[in-house]
Coordinates of C-alpha atoms and ligand atoms in Angstrom, one line a residue:
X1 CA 45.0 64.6 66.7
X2 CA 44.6 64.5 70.6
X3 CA 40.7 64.4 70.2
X4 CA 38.1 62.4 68.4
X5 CA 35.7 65.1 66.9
X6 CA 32.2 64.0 67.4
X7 CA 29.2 65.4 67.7
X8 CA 26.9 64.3 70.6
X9 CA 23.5 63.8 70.3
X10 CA 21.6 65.1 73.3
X11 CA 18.1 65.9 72.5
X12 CA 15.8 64.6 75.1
X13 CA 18.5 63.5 76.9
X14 CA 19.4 64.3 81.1
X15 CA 22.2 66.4 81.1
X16 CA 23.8 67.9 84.6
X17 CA 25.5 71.1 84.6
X18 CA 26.9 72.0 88.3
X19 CA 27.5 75.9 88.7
X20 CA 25.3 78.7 88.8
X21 CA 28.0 81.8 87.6
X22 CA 27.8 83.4 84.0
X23 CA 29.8 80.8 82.8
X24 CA 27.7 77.9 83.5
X25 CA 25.1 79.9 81.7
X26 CA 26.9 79.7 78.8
X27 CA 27.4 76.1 78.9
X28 CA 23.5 75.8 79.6
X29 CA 22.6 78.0 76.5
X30 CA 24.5 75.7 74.7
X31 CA 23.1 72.5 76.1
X32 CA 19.7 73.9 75.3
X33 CA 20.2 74.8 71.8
X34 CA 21.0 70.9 71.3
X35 CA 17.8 70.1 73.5
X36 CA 19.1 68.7 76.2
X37 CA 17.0 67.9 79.2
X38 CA 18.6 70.0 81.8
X39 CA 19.3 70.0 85.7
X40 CA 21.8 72.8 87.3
X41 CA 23.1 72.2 90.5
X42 CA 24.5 75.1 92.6
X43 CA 23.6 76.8 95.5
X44 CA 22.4 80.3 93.5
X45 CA 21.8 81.0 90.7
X46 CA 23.2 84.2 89.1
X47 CA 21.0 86.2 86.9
X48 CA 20.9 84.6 83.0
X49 CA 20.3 81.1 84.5
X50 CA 17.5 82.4 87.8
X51 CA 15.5 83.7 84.0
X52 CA 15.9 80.3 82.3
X53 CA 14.5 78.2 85.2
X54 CA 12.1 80.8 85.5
X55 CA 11.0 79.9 82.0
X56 CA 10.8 76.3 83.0
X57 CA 13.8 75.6 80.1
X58 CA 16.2 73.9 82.6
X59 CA 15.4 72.3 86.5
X60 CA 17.2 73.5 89.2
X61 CA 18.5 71.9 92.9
X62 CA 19.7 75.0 94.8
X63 CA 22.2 73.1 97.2
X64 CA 26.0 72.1 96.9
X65 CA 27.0 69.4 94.6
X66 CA 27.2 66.1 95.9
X67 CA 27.9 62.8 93.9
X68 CA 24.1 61.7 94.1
X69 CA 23.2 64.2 91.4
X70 CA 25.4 62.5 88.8
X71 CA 23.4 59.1 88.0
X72 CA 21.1 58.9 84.7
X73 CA 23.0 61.7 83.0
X74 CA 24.5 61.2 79.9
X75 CA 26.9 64.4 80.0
X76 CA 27.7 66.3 83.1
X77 CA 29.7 69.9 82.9
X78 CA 31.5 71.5 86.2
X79 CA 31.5 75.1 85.7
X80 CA 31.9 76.3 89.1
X81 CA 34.9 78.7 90.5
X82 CA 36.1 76.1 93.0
X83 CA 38.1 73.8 91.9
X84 CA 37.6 71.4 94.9
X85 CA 34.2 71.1 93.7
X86 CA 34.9 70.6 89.9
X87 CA 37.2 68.0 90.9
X88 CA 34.8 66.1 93.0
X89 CA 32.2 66.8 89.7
X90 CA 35.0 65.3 87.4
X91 CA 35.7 62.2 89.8
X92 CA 31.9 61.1 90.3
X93 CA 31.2 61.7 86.6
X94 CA 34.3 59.5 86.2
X95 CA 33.2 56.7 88.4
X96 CA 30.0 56.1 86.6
X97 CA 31.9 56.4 83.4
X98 CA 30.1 59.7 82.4
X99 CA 31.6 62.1 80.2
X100 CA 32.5 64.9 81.7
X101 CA 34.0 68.6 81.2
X102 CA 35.2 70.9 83.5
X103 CA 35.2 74.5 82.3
X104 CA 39.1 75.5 81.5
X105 CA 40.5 72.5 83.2
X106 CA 41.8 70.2 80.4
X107 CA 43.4 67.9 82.8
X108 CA 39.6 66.6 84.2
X109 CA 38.2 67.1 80.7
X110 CA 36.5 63.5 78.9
X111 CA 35.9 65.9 76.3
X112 CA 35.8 69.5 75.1
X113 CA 33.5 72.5 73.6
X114 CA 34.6 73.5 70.4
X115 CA 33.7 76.9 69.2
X116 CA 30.8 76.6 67.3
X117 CA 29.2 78.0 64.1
X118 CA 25.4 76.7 64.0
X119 CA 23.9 77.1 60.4
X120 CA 21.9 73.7 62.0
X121 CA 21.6 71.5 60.7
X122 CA 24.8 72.5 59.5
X123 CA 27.3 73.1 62.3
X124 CA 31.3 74.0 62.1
X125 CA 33.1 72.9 64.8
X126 CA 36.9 74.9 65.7
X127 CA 39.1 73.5 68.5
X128 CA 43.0 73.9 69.4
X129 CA 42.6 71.2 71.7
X130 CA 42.7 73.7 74.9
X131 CA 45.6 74.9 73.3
X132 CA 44.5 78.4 72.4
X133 CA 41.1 78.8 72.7
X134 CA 40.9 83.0 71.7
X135 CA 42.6 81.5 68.5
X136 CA 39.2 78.5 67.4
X137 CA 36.7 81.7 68.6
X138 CA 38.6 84.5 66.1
X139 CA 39.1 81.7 63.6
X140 CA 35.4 80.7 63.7
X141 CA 34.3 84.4 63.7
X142 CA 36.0 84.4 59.9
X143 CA 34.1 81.1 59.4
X144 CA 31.2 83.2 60.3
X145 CA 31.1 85.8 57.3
X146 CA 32.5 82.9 54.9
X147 CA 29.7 80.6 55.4
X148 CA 26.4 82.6 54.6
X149 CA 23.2 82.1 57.2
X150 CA 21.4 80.9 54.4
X151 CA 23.6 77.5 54.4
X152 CA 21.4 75.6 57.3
X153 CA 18.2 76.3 55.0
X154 CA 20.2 75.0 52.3
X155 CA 21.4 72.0 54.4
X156 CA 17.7 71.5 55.6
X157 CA 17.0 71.9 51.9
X158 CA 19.2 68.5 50.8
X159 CA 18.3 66.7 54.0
X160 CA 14.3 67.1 52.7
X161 CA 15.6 65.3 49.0
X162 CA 18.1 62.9 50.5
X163 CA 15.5 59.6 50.2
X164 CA 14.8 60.6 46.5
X165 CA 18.3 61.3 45.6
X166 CA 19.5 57.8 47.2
X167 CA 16.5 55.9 45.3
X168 CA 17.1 57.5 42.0
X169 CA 21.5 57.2 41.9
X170 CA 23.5 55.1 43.0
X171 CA 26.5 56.7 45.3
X172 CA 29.1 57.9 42.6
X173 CA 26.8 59.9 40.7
X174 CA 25.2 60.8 43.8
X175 CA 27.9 62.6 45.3
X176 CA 29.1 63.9 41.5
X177 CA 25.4 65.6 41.4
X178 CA 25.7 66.8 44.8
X179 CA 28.7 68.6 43.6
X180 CA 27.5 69.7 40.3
X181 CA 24.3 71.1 42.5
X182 CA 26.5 73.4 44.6
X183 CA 27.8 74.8 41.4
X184 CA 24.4 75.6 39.7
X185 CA 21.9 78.2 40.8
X186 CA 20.3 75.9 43.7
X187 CA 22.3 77.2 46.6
X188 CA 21.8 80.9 45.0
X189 CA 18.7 80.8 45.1
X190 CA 18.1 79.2 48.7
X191 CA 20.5 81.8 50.0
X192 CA 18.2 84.8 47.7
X193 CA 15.0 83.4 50.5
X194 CA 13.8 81.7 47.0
X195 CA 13.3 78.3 48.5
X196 CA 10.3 77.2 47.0
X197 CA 11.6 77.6 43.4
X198 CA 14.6 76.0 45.0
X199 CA 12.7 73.4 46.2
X200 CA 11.5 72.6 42.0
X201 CA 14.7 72.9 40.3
X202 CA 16.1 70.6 42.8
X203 CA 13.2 68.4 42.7
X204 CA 13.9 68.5 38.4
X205 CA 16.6 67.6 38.4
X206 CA 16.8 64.6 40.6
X207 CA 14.1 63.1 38.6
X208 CA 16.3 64.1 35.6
X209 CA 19.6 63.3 36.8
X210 CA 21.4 60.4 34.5
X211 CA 22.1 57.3 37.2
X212 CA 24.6 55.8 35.4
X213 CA 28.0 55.9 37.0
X214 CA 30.0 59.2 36.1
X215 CA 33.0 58.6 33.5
X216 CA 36.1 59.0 34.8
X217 CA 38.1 60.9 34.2
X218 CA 42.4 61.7 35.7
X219 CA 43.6 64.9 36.9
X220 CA 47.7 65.1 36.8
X221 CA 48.4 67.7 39.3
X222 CA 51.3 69.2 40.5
X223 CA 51.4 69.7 44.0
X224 CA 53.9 72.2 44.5
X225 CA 57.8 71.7 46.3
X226 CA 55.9 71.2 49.4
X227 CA 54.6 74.4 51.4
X228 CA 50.6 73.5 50.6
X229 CA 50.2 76.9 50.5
X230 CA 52.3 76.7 47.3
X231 CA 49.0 75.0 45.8
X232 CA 47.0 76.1 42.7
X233 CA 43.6 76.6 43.8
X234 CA 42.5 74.2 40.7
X235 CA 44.9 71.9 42.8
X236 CA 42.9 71.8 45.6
X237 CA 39.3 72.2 44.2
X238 CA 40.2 69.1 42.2
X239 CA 41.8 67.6 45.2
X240 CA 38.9 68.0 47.3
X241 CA 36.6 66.1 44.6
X242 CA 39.2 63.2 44.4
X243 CA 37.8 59.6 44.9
X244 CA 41.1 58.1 44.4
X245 CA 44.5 59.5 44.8
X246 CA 48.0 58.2 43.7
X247 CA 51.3 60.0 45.4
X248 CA 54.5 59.4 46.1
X249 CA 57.4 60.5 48.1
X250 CA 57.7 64.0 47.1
X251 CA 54.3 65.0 48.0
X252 CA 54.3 66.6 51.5
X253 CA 51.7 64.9 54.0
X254 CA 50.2 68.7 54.8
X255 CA 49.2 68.3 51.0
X256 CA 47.8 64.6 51.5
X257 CA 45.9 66.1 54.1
X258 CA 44.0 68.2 51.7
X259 CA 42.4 65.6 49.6
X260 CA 39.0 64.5 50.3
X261 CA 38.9 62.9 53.5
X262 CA 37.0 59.9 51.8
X263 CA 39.5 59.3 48.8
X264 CA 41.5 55.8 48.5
X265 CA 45.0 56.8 48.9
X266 CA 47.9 54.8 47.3
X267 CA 51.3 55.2 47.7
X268 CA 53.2 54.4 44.2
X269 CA 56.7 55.5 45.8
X270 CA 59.3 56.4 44.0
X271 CA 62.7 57.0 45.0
X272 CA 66.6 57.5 43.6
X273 CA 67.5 53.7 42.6
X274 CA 64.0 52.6 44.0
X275 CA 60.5 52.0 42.4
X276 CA 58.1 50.9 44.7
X277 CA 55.8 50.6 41.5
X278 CA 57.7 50.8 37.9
X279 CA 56.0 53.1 35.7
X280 CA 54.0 50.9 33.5
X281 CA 52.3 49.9 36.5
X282 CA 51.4 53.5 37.2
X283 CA 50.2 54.4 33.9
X284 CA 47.6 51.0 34.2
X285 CA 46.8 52.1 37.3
X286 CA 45.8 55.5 36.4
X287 CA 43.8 53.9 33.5
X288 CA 42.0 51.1 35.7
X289 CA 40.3 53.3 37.9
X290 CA 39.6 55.9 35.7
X291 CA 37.5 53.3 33.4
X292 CA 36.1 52.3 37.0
X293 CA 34.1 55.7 37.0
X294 CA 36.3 57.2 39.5
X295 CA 37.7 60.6 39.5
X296 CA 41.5 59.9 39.6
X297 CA 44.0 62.5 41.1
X298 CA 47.4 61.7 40.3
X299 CA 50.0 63.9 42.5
X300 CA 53.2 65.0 41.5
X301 CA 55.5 66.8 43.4
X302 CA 56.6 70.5 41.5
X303 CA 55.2 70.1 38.0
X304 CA 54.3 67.1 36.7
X305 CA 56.3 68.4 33.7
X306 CA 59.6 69.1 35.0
X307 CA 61.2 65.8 35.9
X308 CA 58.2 64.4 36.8
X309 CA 57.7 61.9 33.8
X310 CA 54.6 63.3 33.5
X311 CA 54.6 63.1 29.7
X312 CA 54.9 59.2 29.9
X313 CA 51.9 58.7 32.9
X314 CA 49.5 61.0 30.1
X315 CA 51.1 59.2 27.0
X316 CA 49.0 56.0 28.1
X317 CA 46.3 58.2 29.2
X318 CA 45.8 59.8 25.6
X319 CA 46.4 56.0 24.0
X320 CA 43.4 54.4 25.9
X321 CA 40.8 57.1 25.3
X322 CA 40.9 58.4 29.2
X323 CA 40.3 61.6 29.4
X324 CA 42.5 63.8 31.2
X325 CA 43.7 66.8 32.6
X326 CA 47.3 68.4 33.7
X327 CA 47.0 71.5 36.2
X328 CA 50.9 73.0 36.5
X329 CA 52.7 73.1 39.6
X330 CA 55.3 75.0 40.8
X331 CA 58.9 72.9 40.7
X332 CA 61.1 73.0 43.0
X333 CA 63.8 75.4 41.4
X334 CA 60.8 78.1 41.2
X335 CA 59.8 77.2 45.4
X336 CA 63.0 76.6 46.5
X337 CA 64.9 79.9 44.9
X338 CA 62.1 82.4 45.9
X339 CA 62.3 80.8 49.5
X340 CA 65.9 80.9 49.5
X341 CA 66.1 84.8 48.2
X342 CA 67.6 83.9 45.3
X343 CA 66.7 85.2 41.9
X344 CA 67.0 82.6 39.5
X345 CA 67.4 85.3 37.0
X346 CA 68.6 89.1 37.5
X347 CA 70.1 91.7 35.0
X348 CA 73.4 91.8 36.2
X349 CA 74.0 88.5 37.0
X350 CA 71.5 85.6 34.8
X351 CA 69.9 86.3 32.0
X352 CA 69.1 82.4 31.2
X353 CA 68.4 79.6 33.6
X354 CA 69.0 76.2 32.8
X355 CA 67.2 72.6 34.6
X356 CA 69.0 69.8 34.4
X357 CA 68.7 66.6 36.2
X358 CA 72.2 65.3 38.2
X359 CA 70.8 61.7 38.1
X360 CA 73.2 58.8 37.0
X361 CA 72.7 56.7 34.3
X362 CA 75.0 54.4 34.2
X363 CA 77.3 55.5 36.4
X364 CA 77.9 58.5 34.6
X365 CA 76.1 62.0 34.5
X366 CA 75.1 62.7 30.8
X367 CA 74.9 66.8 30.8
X368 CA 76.3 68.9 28.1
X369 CA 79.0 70.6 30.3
X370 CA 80.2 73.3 27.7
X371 CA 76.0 74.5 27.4
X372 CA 76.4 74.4 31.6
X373 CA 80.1 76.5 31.5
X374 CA 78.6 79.2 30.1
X375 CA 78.8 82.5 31.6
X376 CA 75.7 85.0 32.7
X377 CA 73.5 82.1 33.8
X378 CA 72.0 80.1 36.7
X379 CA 72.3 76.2 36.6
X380 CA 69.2 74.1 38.5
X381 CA 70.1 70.9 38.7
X382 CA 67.3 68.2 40.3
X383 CA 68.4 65.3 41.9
X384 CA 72.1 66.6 41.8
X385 CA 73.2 65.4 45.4
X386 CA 74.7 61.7 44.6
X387 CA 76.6 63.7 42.1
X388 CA 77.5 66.8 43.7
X389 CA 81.1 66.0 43.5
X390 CA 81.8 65.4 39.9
X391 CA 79.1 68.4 39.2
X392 CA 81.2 70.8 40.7
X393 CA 84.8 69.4 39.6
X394 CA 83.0 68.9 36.2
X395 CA 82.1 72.5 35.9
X396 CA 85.2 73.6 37.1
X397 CA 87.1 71.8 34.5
X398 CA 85.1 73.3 31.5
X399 CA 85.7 76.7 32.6
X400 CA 83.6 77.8 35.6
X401 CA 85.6 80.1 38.3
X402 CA 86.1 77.5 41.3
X403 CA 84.5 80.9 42.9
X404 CA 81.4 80.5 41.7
X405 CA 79.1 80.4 44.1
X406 CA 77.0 77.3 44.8
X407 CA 73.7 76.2 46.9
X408 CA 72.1 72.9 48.3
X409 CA 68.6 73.8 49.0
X410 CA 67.4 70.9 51.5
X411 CA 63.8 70.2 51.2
X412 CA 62.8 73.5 50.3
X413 CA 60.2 75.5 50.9
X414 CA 59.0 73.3 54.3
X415 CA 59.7 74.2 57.6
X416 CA 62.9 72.2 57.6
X417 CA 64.1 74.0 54.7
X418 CA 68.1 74.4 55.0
X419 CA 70.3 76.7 52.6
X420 CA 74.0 75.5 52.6
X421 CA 76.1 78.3 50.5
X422 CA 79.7 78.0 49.2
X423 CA 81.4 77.9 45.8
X424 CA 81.9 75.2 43.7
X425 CA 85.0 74.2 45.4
X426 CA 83.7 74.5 48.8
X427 CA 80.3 72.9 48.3
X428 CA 81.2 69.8 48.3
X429 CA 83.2 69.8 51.4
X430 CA 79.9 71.7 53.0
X431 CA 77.8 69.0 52.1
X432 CA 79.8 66.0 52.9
X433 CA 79.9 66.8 56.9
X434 CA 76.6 67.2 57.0
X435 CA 73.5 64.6 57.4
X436 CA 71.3 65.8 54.4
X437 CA 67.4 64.8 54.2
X438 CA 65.8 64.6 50.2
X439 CA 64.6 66.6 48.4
X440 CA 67.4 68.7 47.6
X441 CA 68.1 71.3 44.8
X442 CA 71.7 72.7 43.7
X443 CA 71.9 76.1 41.9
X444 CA 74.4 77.4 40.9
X445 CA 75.0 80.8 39.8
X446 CA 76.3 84.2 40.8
X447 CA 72.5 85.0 41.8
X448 CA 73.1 83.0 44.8
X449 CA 75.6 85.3 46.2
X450 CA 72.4 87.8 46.1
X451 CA 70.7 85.7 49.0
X452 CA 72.3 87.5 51.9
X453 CA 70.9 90.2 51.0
X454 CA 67.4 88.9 49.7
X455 CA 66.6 86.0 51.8
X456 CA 63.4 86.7 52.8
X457 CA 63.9 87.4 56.7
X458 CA 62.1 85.1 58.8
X459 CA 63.1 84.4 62.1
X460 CA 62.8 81.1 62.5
X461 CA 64.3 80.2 59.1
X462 CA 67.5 82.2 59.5
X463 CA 67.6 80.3 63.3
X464 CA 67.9 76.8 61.6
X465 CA 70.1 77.8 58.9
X466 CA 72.6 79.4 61.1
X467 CA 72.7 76.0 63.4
Ligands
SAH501 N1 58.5 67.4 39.2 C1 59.4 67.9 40.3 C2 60.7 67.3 40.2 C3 60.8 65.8 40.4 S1 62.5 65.2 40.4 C4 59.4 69.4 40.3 O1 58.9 70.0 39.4 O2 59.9 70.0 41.3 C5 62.8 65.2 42.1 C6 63.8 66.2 42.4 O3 63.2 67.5 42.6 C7 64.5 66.0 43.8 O4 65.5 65.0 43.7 C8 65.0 67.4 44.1 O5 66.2 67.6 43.3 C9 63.9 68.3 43.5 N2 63.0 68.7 44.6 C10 61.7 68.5 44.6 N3 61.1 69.1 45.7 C11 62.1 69.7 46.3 C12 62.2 70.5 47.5 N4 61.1 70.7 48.3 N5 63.4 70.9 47.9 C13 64.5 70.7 47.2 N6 64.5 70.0 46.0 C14 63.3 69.5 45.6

């Protein structure tokens, strides 16, 4: 983030705007709307801002800028077309420690305008940071027809219950009934011009709301291979009502950055040959806050199902009486192959697919090789990398053409996703002069020959891979 989003509070305030063009009106529109107290300096005035002093909404000085105007503002904007005179607008502001903006100069900015979407009180906010301002406007323009007008009266509508609602629950079932609230017929009703009858059933059911604190209750979700767009939208709703969340290292941080903003986050990592927290400790963790009347997300990269012990972390769940729910993800052979273009299964090549995990026990790989030799299949094997070597030797010695083509999938479906392709003899070889990030996938399969001629073309992605 290069800015702190804030919003300013203005009303009654001095504000100075310096600049008399069509853009200066805008800026004094908008400094109006927020109720600022308003001077303009500039020598003119063109036509939008000669009719608001005319009105009496804003003062005006009609002379040049000069640094006496800036004391006992508490904002100044330079919107003029001379950059000599922004500057010297920017500098005095500076000096006095006032913020200041100067209209499409980010270098003299203290702050910038976002593109705004006023449903006041409710108000949406959209900046790139400068960075493509035509992108925040059309972005906020689809904001625009996703947020109905009705939602300020429905905003003003909470704000008008906000002292009952704190005297009659406590914060946790406060924020659940909030919630609940947006579910139910309320906002409907607000946004059918009903307000009054609004108004009573809101009024209802505060006074019947039950204060106690809500149960608790743990959501296992899976969060996909790591594209967030890869999410369910149960996934994110449930996400987004999270007030505890427990991740590790598979979970992307564009995912993390989906959860409710307010949610304790804690990191349970989990690596190859590495438990930051052993499982047991997981599972009571999951339990503890769940009994404390939080709503407890627990992440899992893929599906929680797949490799993802999520059988064990429910297992304790289901023993102490905490209820619970698993939402699927999808795992990383699914992400990786589709964003790889290669079919996990196809009628001339697969007709099964097999998942298996490369991870050592004990040294050793236990995998039923003959079940893996067989022909007319794909092979997925997770966590495969450390053991990449006797995979493909193994595999070779129970039968498998040391053709067969093979393919490490390097943290898949992300913007660094890599492909490297070879055959079981090659693979290896491929891999080994290579610096290799987790997570990776191996597949192996005559499917994966299919991927130069399915890999979904994307300019970018075929770029990296080919460097
Ligand atoms: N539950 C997860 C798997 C957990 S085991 C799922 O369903 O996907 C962890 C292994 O998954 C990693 O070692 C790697 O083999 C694989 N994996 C997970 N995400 C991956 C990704 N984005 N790219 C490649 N492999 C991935």
């Amino acid at each position: 983030m290069d800015h702190l989003p804030i919003f300013f509070h203005v009303r009654g305030r001095d504000c100075l705007l310096v600049g008399g063009g069509e853009i200066a009106a805008r800026k004094a529109e908008l400094l109006l709307r927020a109720g600022s107290r308003l001077m303009v300096v500039a020598p003119e005035l063109g036509a939008t801002l000669s009719r608001l002093a005319a009105a009496g909404s804003l003062r005006h000085r009609a002379a040049s800028f000069s640094d006496a105007d800036i004391a006992g503002h508490a904002l100044v904007i330079a919107a003029t077309d001379d950059p000599a005179v922004n500057a010297a607008v920017a500098a005095a502001a500076r000096a006095r420690g006032i913020p200041v903006n100067v209209v499409d100069d980010p270098a003299h900015c203290d702050f910038i305008l976002p593109s705004v979407l006023d449903r006041s009180p409710l108000l949406v906010a959209v900046s790139t940071g400068g960075a493509a301002p035509m992108l925040a406007r059309a972005l906020r323009a689809r904001l625009e027809t996703l947020i109905p007008l009705g939602y300020g009266r429905l905003a003003a509508l909470l704000e008008r219950f906000r002292g009952r609602l704190k005297e009659r629950l406590p914060i946790a079932s406060r924020r659940r009934f909030v919630e609940e609230l947006l579910d139910g017929p309320v906002p409907e009703l607000v946004l059918a011009g009903r307000e009054a009858e609004a108004a009573d059933m809101l009024a209802q059911a505060i006074e019947g709301a039950d204060p106690r604190a809500p149960r608790g209750e743990v959501s296992l979700i899976g969060a996909g291979p790591g594209d967030p767009d890869l999410l369910t939208f149960r996934a994110l709703r449930l996400m987004q009502r999270a007030d505890v969340v427990l991740y590790d290292r598979l979970v992307a941080d564009g995912i993390l950055d989906l959860v409710r903003r307010d949610a304790e986050r804690i990191y349970v990592g989990k690596r190859r040959d590495y438990h930051a927290l052993r499982q047991e400790e997981i599972n009571q963790l999951l339990v503890s806050h769940a009994r404390a009347g939080r709503h407890v997300v627990r992440l899992k990269g893929g599906d929680p199902f797949v490799f993802g012990r999520g059988g064990e972390e429910i297992a304790t769940l289901a023993a102490e009486g905490v209820p619970f729910q698993v939402v699927p993800g999808i795992t990383a052979a699914n992400g990786c192959a589709a964003y790889a273009g290669i079919p996990l299964t196809h009628r001339d090549h697969a007709h099964s697919v097999l998942f298996v995990t490369g991870h050592r026990r004990d040294g050793g790989i236990d995998l039923d090789w003959d079940a893996l030799a067989r022909p007319a299949q794909t092979v997925v094997i997770y966590m495969g990398l450390g053991a990449i070597d006797v995979i493909c030797r193994e595999l070779q010695r129970h039968g498998v053409s040391a053709q067969m083509p093979a393919a490490l999938i390097e943290r898949g479906t992300t913007h660094a996703q890599r492909v490297l392709t070879g055959t079981l003899q090659t693979l290896p070889g491929l891999v080994a002069g290579q610096e290799i990030h987790a997570p990776t996938l191996l597949i192996v399969g005559e499917v994966v020959s299919l991927r130069e001629r399915l890999a979904w073309f994307h300019p970018e992605r075929s770029e990296q891979e080919r460097n």
